[in-house]
XYZ file of C-alpha atoms in Angstrom:
664
model
C 133.830 171.326 59.993
C 136.654 168.915 59.180
C 138.519 168.693 55.939
C 137.771 166.090 53.282
C 140.358 163.580 52.118
C 140.351 161.045 49.315
C 141.936 157.677 50.082
C 142.165 154.612 47.850
C 142.076 150.897 48.466
C 142.291 148.072 45.949
C 141.880 144.336 45.413
C 144.738 143.048 43.267
C 144.942 139.729 41.417
C 148.556 139.068 42.464
C 150.455 135.846 41.741
C 153.091 134.270 43.963
C 156.629 135.122 42.737
C 155.323 136.893 39.610
C 157.337 140.022 40.389
C 156.887 141.570 36.927
C 153.145 141.059 36.891
C 152.713 142.079 40.512
C 154.658 145.310 39.930
C 152.574 146.106 36.860
C 149.330 145.635 38.794
C 150.595 147.780 41.678
C 151.530 150.584 39.286
C 148.121 150.359 37.640
C 146.319 150.663 40.970
C 148.418 153.694 41.949
C 147.665 155.344 38.618
C 143.923 154.814 39.077
C 144.094 156.070 42.669
C 145.861 159.290 41.630
C 143.412 159.832 38.773
C 140.608 159.843 41.361
C 142.412 162.428 43.462
C 143.614 160.066 46.177
C 146.509 161.123 48.412
C 146.903 157.709 50.044
C 146.823 154.277 48.379
C 146.537 150.979 50.286
C 147.392 147.588 48.751
C 146.813 143.983 49.877
C 149.039 141.901 52.133
C 152.397 140.822 50.651
C 151.330 142.213 47.275
C 154.897 142.547 45.967
C 155.831 138.864 46.168
C 152.321 137.397 46.307
C 150.651 135.941 49.368
C 150.915 132.200 48.679
C 154.711 131.849 48.548
C 154.798 129.347 51.455
C 158.372 128.082 51.916
C 159.625 130.518 49.293
C 159.503 133.121 52.087
C 162.592 131.433 53.524
C 164.545 132.020 50.320
C 166.883 134.984 50.102
C 165.754 135.438 46.474
C 162.244 136.370 47.597
C 163.597 139.098 49.878
C 166.017 140.339 47.210
C 163.420 140.550 44.436
C 160.871 142.186 46.757
C 163.333 144.986 47.520
C 164.137 145.302 43.816
C 160.436 145.828 43.114
C 160.235 148.313 45.985
C 163.138 150.228 44.441
C 161.237 150.428 41.131
C 158.244 151.849 42.972
C 160.315 154.374 44.895
C 162.115 155.747 41.852
C 158.994 156.003 39.660
C 157.254 159.299 38.990
C 153.965 157.380 39.285
C 154.355 157.245 43.075
C 155.064 160.949 43.506
C 152.768 163.024 45.758
C 150.809 160.055 47.074
C 151.457 157.987 50.198
C 151.865 154.416 48.994
C 151.343 151.515 51.383
C 152.612 148.206 49.966
C 153.034 144.714 51.432
C 156.246 142.668 51.289
C 158.540 140.484 53.441
C 161.395 142.226 55.267
C 164.393 140.757 57.087
C 165.145 142.597 60.343
C 167.901 141.427 62.694
C 167.963 138.065 60.935
C 164.216 137.528 61.376
C 161.731 137.602 58.494
C 158.627 139.719 58.964
C 155.439 140.160 56.997
C 155.473 143.933 56.620
C 153.788 147.024 55.320
C 156.229 149.460 53.723
C 154.790 152.989 53.645
C 156.572 155.594 51.539
C 156.160 159.061 50.056
C 158.243 160.827 47.408
C 161.146 158.331 47.431
C 161.333 158.193 51.231
C 160.198 155.229 53.322
C 158.173 156.608 56.215
C 157.621 153.411 58.173
C 158.022 149.632 57.991
C 155.201 148.181 60.032
C 155.524 144.402 60.740
C 152.620 142.070 61.401
C 151.948 141.765 65.127
C 151.023 138.485 66.763
C 150.851 139.510 70.431
C 148.872 142.515 71.645
C 151.643 143.946 73.859
C 154.603 142.949 71.673
C 155.241 146.453 70.399
C 158.628 147.453 69.133
C 159.922 150.621 67.587
C 163.498 150.993 66.485
C 165.612 152.024 63.561
C 166.385 149.282 61.058
C 169.448 149.496 58.854
C 167.629 148.814 55.602
C 169.359 150.598 52.759
C 167.248 151.943 49.923
C 168.861 154.599 47.740
C 170.405 157.209 50.034
C 168.166 156.442 52.971
C 170.171 154.718 55.694
C 167.608 154.162 58.437
C 163.915 153.416 58.492
C 161.514 153.413 61.482
C 160.554 149.780 62.049
C 157.764 148.705 64.374
C 154.273 149.437 65.617
C 153.838 153.170 65.001
C 151.356 155.531 63.355
C 151.669 158.254 60.730
C 150.903 161.840 61.746
C 150.250 163.950 58.645
C 149.486 167.652 58.653
C 145.764 167.024 58.923
C 145.154 163.585 60.424
C 146.675 160.409 61.883
C 146.791 156.960 60.260
C 147.298 153.602 61.977
C 147.910 150.238 60.358
C 146.661 146.695 60.898
C 147.520 143.592 58.876
C 144.905 140.971 58.001
C 143.874 138.888 61.029
C 144.782 141.643 63.477
C 141.294 142.911 62.645
C 139.877 139.536 63.754
C 141.720 139.479 67.100
C 139.733 140.338 70.272
C 142.309 143.013 71.171
C 142.769 144.499 67.710
C 145.360 147.289 67.468
C 142.719 149.710 66.159
C 141.139 149.805 69.635
C 144.128 151.402 71.329
C 145.003 153.419 68.255
C 141.536 154.942 68.226
C 141.831 155.918 71.872
C 145.198 157.495 71.074
C 143.684 159.797 68.474
C 144.169 157.785 65.286
C 141.393 158.677 62.839
C 142.107 156.522 59.786
C 142.707 152.783 60.212
C 144.115 150.754 57.332
C 144.236 146.991 56.859
C 146.354 145.237 54.248
C 144.771 141.815 54.009
C 145.208 138.396 52.425
C 141.834 137.034 53.482
C 140.689 133.948 51.579
C 137.165 132.982 50.633
C 135.210 130.533 52.741
C 131.486 129.958 52.330
C 129.463 132.292 54.575
C 132.531 134.264 55.662
C 132.116 137.616 53.869
C 129.463 138.993 56.211
C 131.782 138.445 59.194
C 134.555 140.447 57.545
C 132.169 143.290 56.695
C 130.769 143.350 60.234
C 134.270 143.469 61.730
C 135.289 146.398 59.523
C 132.130 148.356 60.321
C 132.341 147.634 64.052
C 135.935 148.925 64.153
C 134.665 152.490 63.780
C 131.112 152.119 65.106
C 131.910 153.159 68.698
C 134.680 155.733 68.487
C 134.228 156.928 64.921
C 136.812 157.201 62.205
C 137.564 155.649 58.831
C 138.554 152.017 58.207
C 140.147 151.083 54.880
C 140.617 147.427 53.904
C 142.524 146.109 50.890
C 142.566 142.439 49.953
C 144.137 139.997 47.566
C 141.876 138.812 44.714
C 141.956 135.589 42.726
C 144.035 132.401 42.812
C 147.679 133.181 43.445
C 148.873 129.631 42.852
C 147.383 127.563 45.668
C 144.180 125.975 46.969
C 142.864 129.316 48.182
C 140.773 131.889 46.363
C 140.971 135.451 47.639
C 137.664 137.194 47.115
C 138.757 140.822 47.058
C 136.082 142.677 49.029
C 138.160 145.865 49.332
C 136.035 148.330 51.253
C 135.912 151.559 53.246
C 133.809 152.168 56.340
C 133.101 155.535 57.975
C 131.721 155.787 61.506
C 130.424 152.220 61.424
C 128.832 152.309 57.961
C 130.117 150.877 54.696
C 130.426 153.738 52.233
C 132.039 152.003 49.292
C 133.605 148.901 47.949
C 134.912 150.708 44.916
C 138.397 152.157 44.607
C 138.176 155.540 46.309
C 136.079 157.470 48.809
C 136.035 160.978 50.229
C 135.413 161.259 53.946
C 135.188 163.980 56.554
C 137.857 163.614 59.230
C 137.011 164.028 62.929
C 139.291 164.497 65.963
C 139.720 162.277 69.047
C 141.878 162.175 72.184
C 142.643 159.682 74.931
C 144.728 158.912 77.958
C 146.178 155.637 76.678
C 149.897 155.035 76.278
C 150.662 157.023 73.137
C 151.800 155.332 69.953
C 155.109 156.427 68.427
C 154.262 158.922 65.687
C 156.099 159.304 62.407
C 155.561 162.928 61.370
C 154.835 163.370 57.665
C 155.035 166.760 56.005
C 152.075 165.948 53.775
C 148.304 166.341 53.888
C 145.632 163.927 52.695
C 143.249 166.828 52.189
C 143.531 169.830 49.921
C 142.623 173.468 50.589
C 139.824 173.464 48.001
C 137.709 170.470 48.994
C 134.267 171.931 48.268
C 133.913 169.814 45.129
C 134.833 166.579 46.892
C 131.626 164.537 47.253
C 130.613 163.482 50.741
C 130.265 159.793 51.422
C 126.937 158.121 52.152
C 126.328 154.697 53.733
C 125.454 151.915 51.302
C 123.650 148.618 51.787
C 125.961 145.633 51.454
C 124.482 142.726 49.508
C 125.811 139.365 50.634
C 125.858 136.396 48.274
C 124.005 133.253 49.269
C 126.183 130.120 49.699
C 124.876 128.870 46.349
C 125.963 132.086 44.641
C 129.349 131.859 46.340
C 129.825 128.326 44.958
C 128.761 129.547 41.539
C 131.222 132.455 41.507
C 134.205 131.660 43.758
C 135.362 128.289 42.374
C 134.587 129.518 38.836
C 136.973 132.466 39.243
C 139.560 130.142 40.816
C 139.325 127.811 37.812
C 139.719 130.722 35.394
C 142.865 131.978 37.110
C 144.287 128.461 37.194
C 143.480 127.842 33.536
C 144.886 131.062 32.136
C 148.006 130.982 34.310
C 148.786 127.318 33.633
C 148.539 128.088 29.887
C 146.485 124.960 29.209
C 143.712 124.745 26.635
C 140.830 123.734 28.886
C 139.493 121.084 31.235
C 138.491 117.426 31.091
C 135.992 116.027 33.583
C 134.918 112.400 34.113
C 131.155 113.044 34.195
C 129.290 110.256 35.982
C 125.786 111.683 35.972
C 125.858 112.132 39.752
C 125.597 115.278 41.869
C 129.326 115.793 42.476
C 130.631 115.629 38.920
C 127.540 117.507 37.692
C 128.236 120.293 40.192
C 131.816 120.477 38.909
C 130.521 120.725 35.336
C 128.146 123.510 36.370
C 131.014 125.456 37.936
C 132.918 125.275 34.639
C 129.786 126.444 32.837
C 129.497 129.320 35.318
C 133.122 130.199 34.551
C 132.299 130.326 30.837
C 129.283 132.495 31.623
C 131.418 134.918 33.657
C 134.035 135.110 30.890
C 131.421 135.970 28.255
C 129.882 138.562 30.570
C 133.270 140.172 31.253
C 134.033 140.363 27.520
C 130.614 141.868 26.854
C 131.362 144.520 29.489
C 134.587 145.440 27.722
C 137.193 143.623 29.813
C 140.156 143.546 27.431
C 142.313 141.370 29.711
C 139.731 138.589 29.876
C 139.302 138.724 26.101
C 143.062 138.447 25.579
C 143.266 135.467 27.954
C 140.343 133.713 26.236
C 142.005 134.136 22.844
C 145.251 132.652 24.130
C 143.427 129.663 25.611
C 141.580 128.833 22.372
C 144.597 129.821 20.225
C 142.604 132.249 18.069
C 143.537 135.947 18.002
C 140.189 136.910 16.441
C 137.915 134.912 18.742
C 135.286 136.666 20.849
C 133.487 134.516 23.467
C 129.839 135.567 23.350
C 127.844 132.393 24.064
C 128.761 130.398 27.221
C 127.750 127.108 25.566
C 129.906 127.760 22.506
C 132.884 128.783 24.656
C 132.292 125.744 26.872
C 132.541 123.406 23.870
C 135.921 124.883 22.979
C 137.529 124.535 26.398
C 135.598 121.805 28.235
C 135.522 118.065 27.524
C 133.300 115.714 29.533
C 133.689 111.957 29.464
C 131.256 109.265 30.622
C 133.210 106.071 31.361
C 130.753 103.195 31.395
C 131.315 99.717 32.760
C 129.113 96.660 32.981
C 128.032 98.019 36.373
C 126.808 101.352 34.983
C 123.144 102.049 34.437
C 121.620 103.579 31.341
C 120.041 106.252 33.531
C 123.371 107.751 34.592
C 124.628 107.603 31.012
C 121.587 109.526 29.795
C 121.841 112.088 32.589
C 125.493 112.810 31.812
C 124.800 113.136 28.098
C 121.846 115.488 28.581
C 123.765 117.756 30.969
C 126.687 117.914 28.548
C 124.308 118.954 25.779
C 122.790 121.727 27.886
C 126.092 123.259 28.990
C 127.681 122.712 25.570
C 130.700 120.594 26.548
C 132.431 118.303 24.056
C 131.158 114.955 25.323
C 132.701 111.486 24.978
C 131.120 108.121 25.784
C 133.434 105.162 26.292
C 133.414 101.716 27.921
C 136.176 100.600 30.290
C 135.293 96.875 30.511
C 138.047 95.767 28.143
C 140.686 97.559 30.195
C 139.315 96.271 33.515
C 139.239 92.671 32.272
C 142.781 93.029 30.970
C 144.102 94.182 34.354
C 142.197 91.510 36.297
C 143.335 88.979 33.686
C 146.975 89.771 34.407
C 146.363 89.169 38.109
C 144.644 85.843 37.379
C 147.433 84.782 35.037
C 150.071 85.434 37.691
C 148.245 84.032 40.738
C 145.907 81.451 39.247
C 143.021 83.018 41.202
C 140.089 85.052 39.869
C 138.401 87.524 42.285
C 134.597 87.847 42.326
C 132.121 90.450 43.474
C 130.321 89.634 46.730
C 127.015 89.150 44.926
C 128.698 86.267 43.095
C 130.134 84.746 46.284
C 133.345 86.732 46.581
C 134.803 88.038 49.828
C 134.751 91.683 50.905
C 138.418 91.964 49.937
C 137.705 90.723 46.420
C 134.690 92.981 46.141
C 136.647 96.097 47.146
C 139.601 95.262 44.891
C 137.348 94.895 41.852
C 135.727 98.264 42.595
C 139.120 99.931 42.961
C 140.363 98.577 39.633
C 137.474 100.270 37.830
C 138.041 103.570 39.617
C 141.784 103.572 38.911
C 141.365 102.594 35.267
C 139.099 105.625 34.898
C 141.849 107.873 36.263
C 144.384 106.515 33.751
C 141.961 107.011 30.876
C 141.056 110.514 32.054
C 144.678 111.613 31.817
C 145.147 109.897 28.469
C 142.133 111.652 26.973
C 143.136 114.950 28.586
C 146.467 114.820 26.775
C 145.228 113.661 23.371
C 141.574 114.657 22.894
C 142.411 118.054 21.399
C 145.032 116.371 19.226
C 142.343 114.129 17.732
C 140.232 117.231 17.034
C 143.094 119.014 15.280
C 143.436 121.543 18.090
C 146.610 122.482 20.014
C 147.269 122.071 23.723
C 146.262 119.773 26.539
C 143.520 119.721 29.177
C 143.585 119.925 32.945
C 141.802 116.990 34.590
C 139.127 118.057 37.085
C 138.284 116.072 40.199
C 134.867 115.884 41.813
C 135.062 114.425 45.315
C 133.329 116.545 47.967
C 134.628 117.490 51.406
C 132.389 115.013 53.250
C 133.543 111.994 51.229
C 137.151 113.020 51.780
C 136.603 113.298 55.523
C 135.122 109.783 55.654
C 137.712 108.458 53.185
C 134.947 107.271 50.857
C 137.111 107.327 47.758
C 139.657 105.079 46.129
C 143.228 106.264 46.432
C 144.357 107.363 42.957
C 140.936 106.902 41.380
C 138.890 109.052 38.998
C 138.584 111.661 41.757
C 142.363 112.123 41.483
C 143.013 115.023 39.157
C 144.974 118.206 38.599
C 142.574 120.365 40.612
C 139.202 119.919 42.283
C 136.774 122.873 42.510
C 134.343 121.114 44.899
C 136.807 119.391 47.234
C 136.071 121.855 50.027
C 132.274 121.889 49.646
C 129.761 119.697 51.476
C 127.249 117.438 49.764
C 124.426 119.455 51.295
C 125.707 122.711 49.807
C 126.313 121.026 46.451
C 122.697 119.904 46.320
C 121.575 123.469 46.996
C 123.962 124.678 44.302
C 122.468 122.220 41.800
C 119.023 123.625 42.564
C 120.421 127.149 42.066
C 121.728 126.132 38.622
C 118.343 124.699 37.664
C 116.709 128.019 38.476
C 119.365 130.444 37.209
C 120.915 128.609 34.230
C 117.767 126.679 33.220
C 119.703 123.385 33.269
C 116.638 121.167 33.461
C 118.702 117.977 33.131
C 119.825 118.517 36.711
C 116.359 117.685 38.054
C 116.798 113.951 37.445
C 120.335 114.136 38.853
C 118.971 115.732 42.030
C 116.367 113.010 42.510
C 118.729 110.067 41.962
C 120.401 108.436 45.007
C 124.202 109.046 45.066
C 126.060 105.932 43.931
C 129.558 104.933 42.819
C 128.172 102.297 40.368
C 131.112 99.983 40.972
C 129.166 96.851 41.951
C 127.028 94.717 39.609
C 123.455 95.765 38.884
C 120.630 93.592 40.202
C 117.962 92.987 37.541
C 119.345 96.026 35.713
C 118.851 98.255 38.740
C 121.306 99.888 41.158
C 122.070 97.890 44.285
C 124.826 100.182 45.620
C 124.318 103.599 47.221
C 126.882 105.891 48.810
C 125.170 106.366 52.171
C 124.602 102.617 52.609
C 128.241 101.937 51.749
C 129.476 104.614 54.154
C 127.192 103.610 57.017
C 126.274 107.252 57.577
C 124.413 110.025 55.817
C 125.975 113.064 54.176
C 124.119 115.281 56.647
C 125.728 113.373 59.531
C 129.144 113.689 57.881
C 128.876 117.469 57.777
C 128.123 117.533 61.503
C 131.017 115.172 62.285
C 133.342 117.337 60.207
C 132.425 120.595 61.939
C 132.697 119.061 65.413
C 136.009 117.303 64.707
C 137.781 120.311 63.160
C 136.055 123.554 64.113
C 134.891 122.490 67.601
C 138.132 120.469 68.080
C 136.220 117.471 69.397
C 137.735 114.030 69.849
C 135.554 110.902 70.043
C 134.389 111.452 73.618
C 133.727 115.204 73.215
C 131.846 114.581 69.990
C 129.704 111.953 71.687
C 128.897 114.337 74.552
C 127.853 117.093 72.160
C 125.777 114.815 69.929
C 123.733 113.207 72.700
C 122.330 116.689 73.240
C 122.037 117.658 69.560
C 120.415 114.341 68.577
C 118.453 113.683 71.759
C 115.136 113.724 69.865
C 116.198 111.175 67.231
C 118.846 108.899 68.814
C 119.464 107.139 72.106
C 122.888 107.608 73.728
C 123.833 104.079 72.647
C 122.927 104.867 69.033
C 124.929 108.088 69.189
C 127.883 106.156 70.595
C 127.672 103.636 67.763
C 127.583 106.380 65.134
C 130.513 108.285 66.643
C 132.632 105.151 66.948
C 131.908 104.146 63.374
C 132.851 107.590 62.097
C 136.160 107.699 63.960
C 137.053 104.173 62.892
C 136.451 104.998 59.247
C 138.095 108.418 59.520
C 141.267 107.002 61.075
C 141.475 103.989 58.758
C 141.262 106.237 55.698
C 143.148 109.301 56.965
C 146.185 108.319 54.863
C 144.181 109.170 51.736
C 144.266 112.841 52.694
C 147.972 112.933 51.841
C 147.094 112.290 48.203
C 144.015 114.485 47.821
C 143.818 116.497 44.635
C 144.459 120.199 45.359
C 140.985 121.552 46.016
C 139.309 124.926 46.321
C 139.129 125.731 50.024
C 135.534 126.550 50.933
C 134.869 125.001 54.361
C 136.781 125.414 57.594
C 136.380 121.707 58.347
C 138.316 120.669 55.245
C 140.359 117.507 55.966
C 143.047 118.512 53.421
C 146.357 117.288 54.799
C 148.367 119.935 52.924
C 147.549 122.950 55.055
C 144.149 122.999 56.654
C 144.164 119.875 58.818
C 147.537 119.141 60.378
C 146.763 115.789 61.988
C 148.430 112.353 61.781
C 147.646 109.980 58.942
C 148.531 106.846 60.936
C 146.227 106.220 63.903
C 145.498 103.483 66.399
C 142.104 102.834 64.864
C 140.733 101.053 67.928
C 140.561 104.343 69.887
C 140.510 102.078 72.954
C 140.740 104.680 75.714
C 138.356 107.131 74.023
C 135.755 104.485 73.231
C 135.877 103.140 76.812
C 135.064 106.644 78.046
C 132.068 106.734 75.689
C 130.903 103.282 76.824
C 131.143 104.307 80.459
C 129.083 107.406 79.800
C 126.457 105.392 77.879
C 126.226 102.978 80.820
C 125.729 105.834 83.281
C 123.083 107.489 81.114
C 121.168 104.240 80.591
C 121.316 103.435 84.303
C 120.010 106.896 85.103
C 117.262 106.519 82.499
C 116.327 103.112 83.923
C 116.069 104.517 87.442
C 113.839 107.276 86.149
C 111.477 104.728 84.568
C 111.253 102.816 87.863
C 110.306 106.005 89.702
C 107.634 106.728 87.083
C 106.098 103.246 87.592
C 106.121 103.591 91.380
């Protein structure tokens, strides 16, 4: 029978460049790990400096302060008699590496850099000076303790087809650790869990994964999901686990071993509980939308030290979904306070500027920190006004109704005064240019007013602070460019900017069922519309899908093929003639694909000004990080479209020949 060891993993809410806060959270996790009897503690990727530092990694300050934090950890009694595995950047031979620094009792055992190529192994002494220690093993090695052997992976090395744990397992490594900075994407969690379990399903062993949690200052939300798997089964996603250790051997090229005069087990391990497999419960996409963006908003709000949010609420699906996410955030805050979370309570009190306040009712808390604003024009319907008002009442937001016509007429009046010309909507005989310009003026006026009210609404209520403006354009509209540059979708942050219209509709239905927000039923049944063109007999004449020339369902397919499948116009056409063969002819598919790429390329420049949005879909067109493509295209796509036309001709000729044969 093997010995039992207790190892600890954690999910830390680190913040880029917050060295004081990051150090405090690391110390806290080590303290908890030791209190549970752990002899090894694993932390998330780059936990010392924070994962989202971006170009700050190139600054010498980031390296300096990371080593200063490491020194604090090394000299502290809190890290005594436990192997600590922390993440930080390290400069080695004038090259910066994303590293794991593993130490025990003031001595660094190994600096293990992130590996990008399977065979690019290196193992040498690095002259990194910490206290009296002059040299440190640097490279791809494993730790050999008195009772077992540990090997390390970093984040996406688990996702690679030739993951290091494969060879390490064959070389006798029994415990695999992964320090991760894995961000949340809808429907991604189950893949991560399956990868961790499969790592030890064949050859046995223990896999420990730590992950970043929360918003660390960027568009990403890290969803935690720290977990431990034993012999292919998840045994916990709490802090610690006890596991029996087995032995293995192989004939592979042996890994360099750093011998450690330390054991993860103790002589008296009878009282250590054995681990049992548990059933992992995955959230549905609707639950993920309800929880992930809400937690992201909370981190952003408390860390920006603002007093709440302001949202232009139109009465449509997108802005209503954004409002529901804020309401979910309020619900989660009240639940955390009820469960005794002192940190959340302290943050809530700072936000509302009341040291005695206790958030108990989500609607009451929502009214304190959330302002919604319906900005009517002569083109707005009473239906959307009523829907926005009713939703605001049900979630409890402080709601404002205002009319923008005076401001719009003033701006258009200035243009007319200068040029002597007055633009008209197309329904009144105006050109398409006039029609679009008049729509854009309304949208941009709304943005200006949103920021004005965000700065001064609390002032008018006798309350301190300002509000963050929330955007509400979805990922599909951004991909198509169906938004005005610098309009009311422009904001400080956007919680739905990475979510498709289809998923938002499902999320709205989820909110109806789980939050009893009955006002959402009429919002769900109404056709999406910008309400920027004149009403006809008091009724809407403008709808989003008619304006775009494509449906939201089609947009989601275009987005996945363009980004995830890496399809250009011709490749997309070839794939869609098969996918849509039951509903479209090749010529119709060609027309749809051409229209999409024309509109995408014409409007691609808008992606450079997108409001920072929660990243939830891998086909996000966000120009900042997730979609590194040009924003100035030849919008005729002449060569690509000729290839499509040629293929359509061949298919139609083949189809025609087939019909002739059938007649004969």
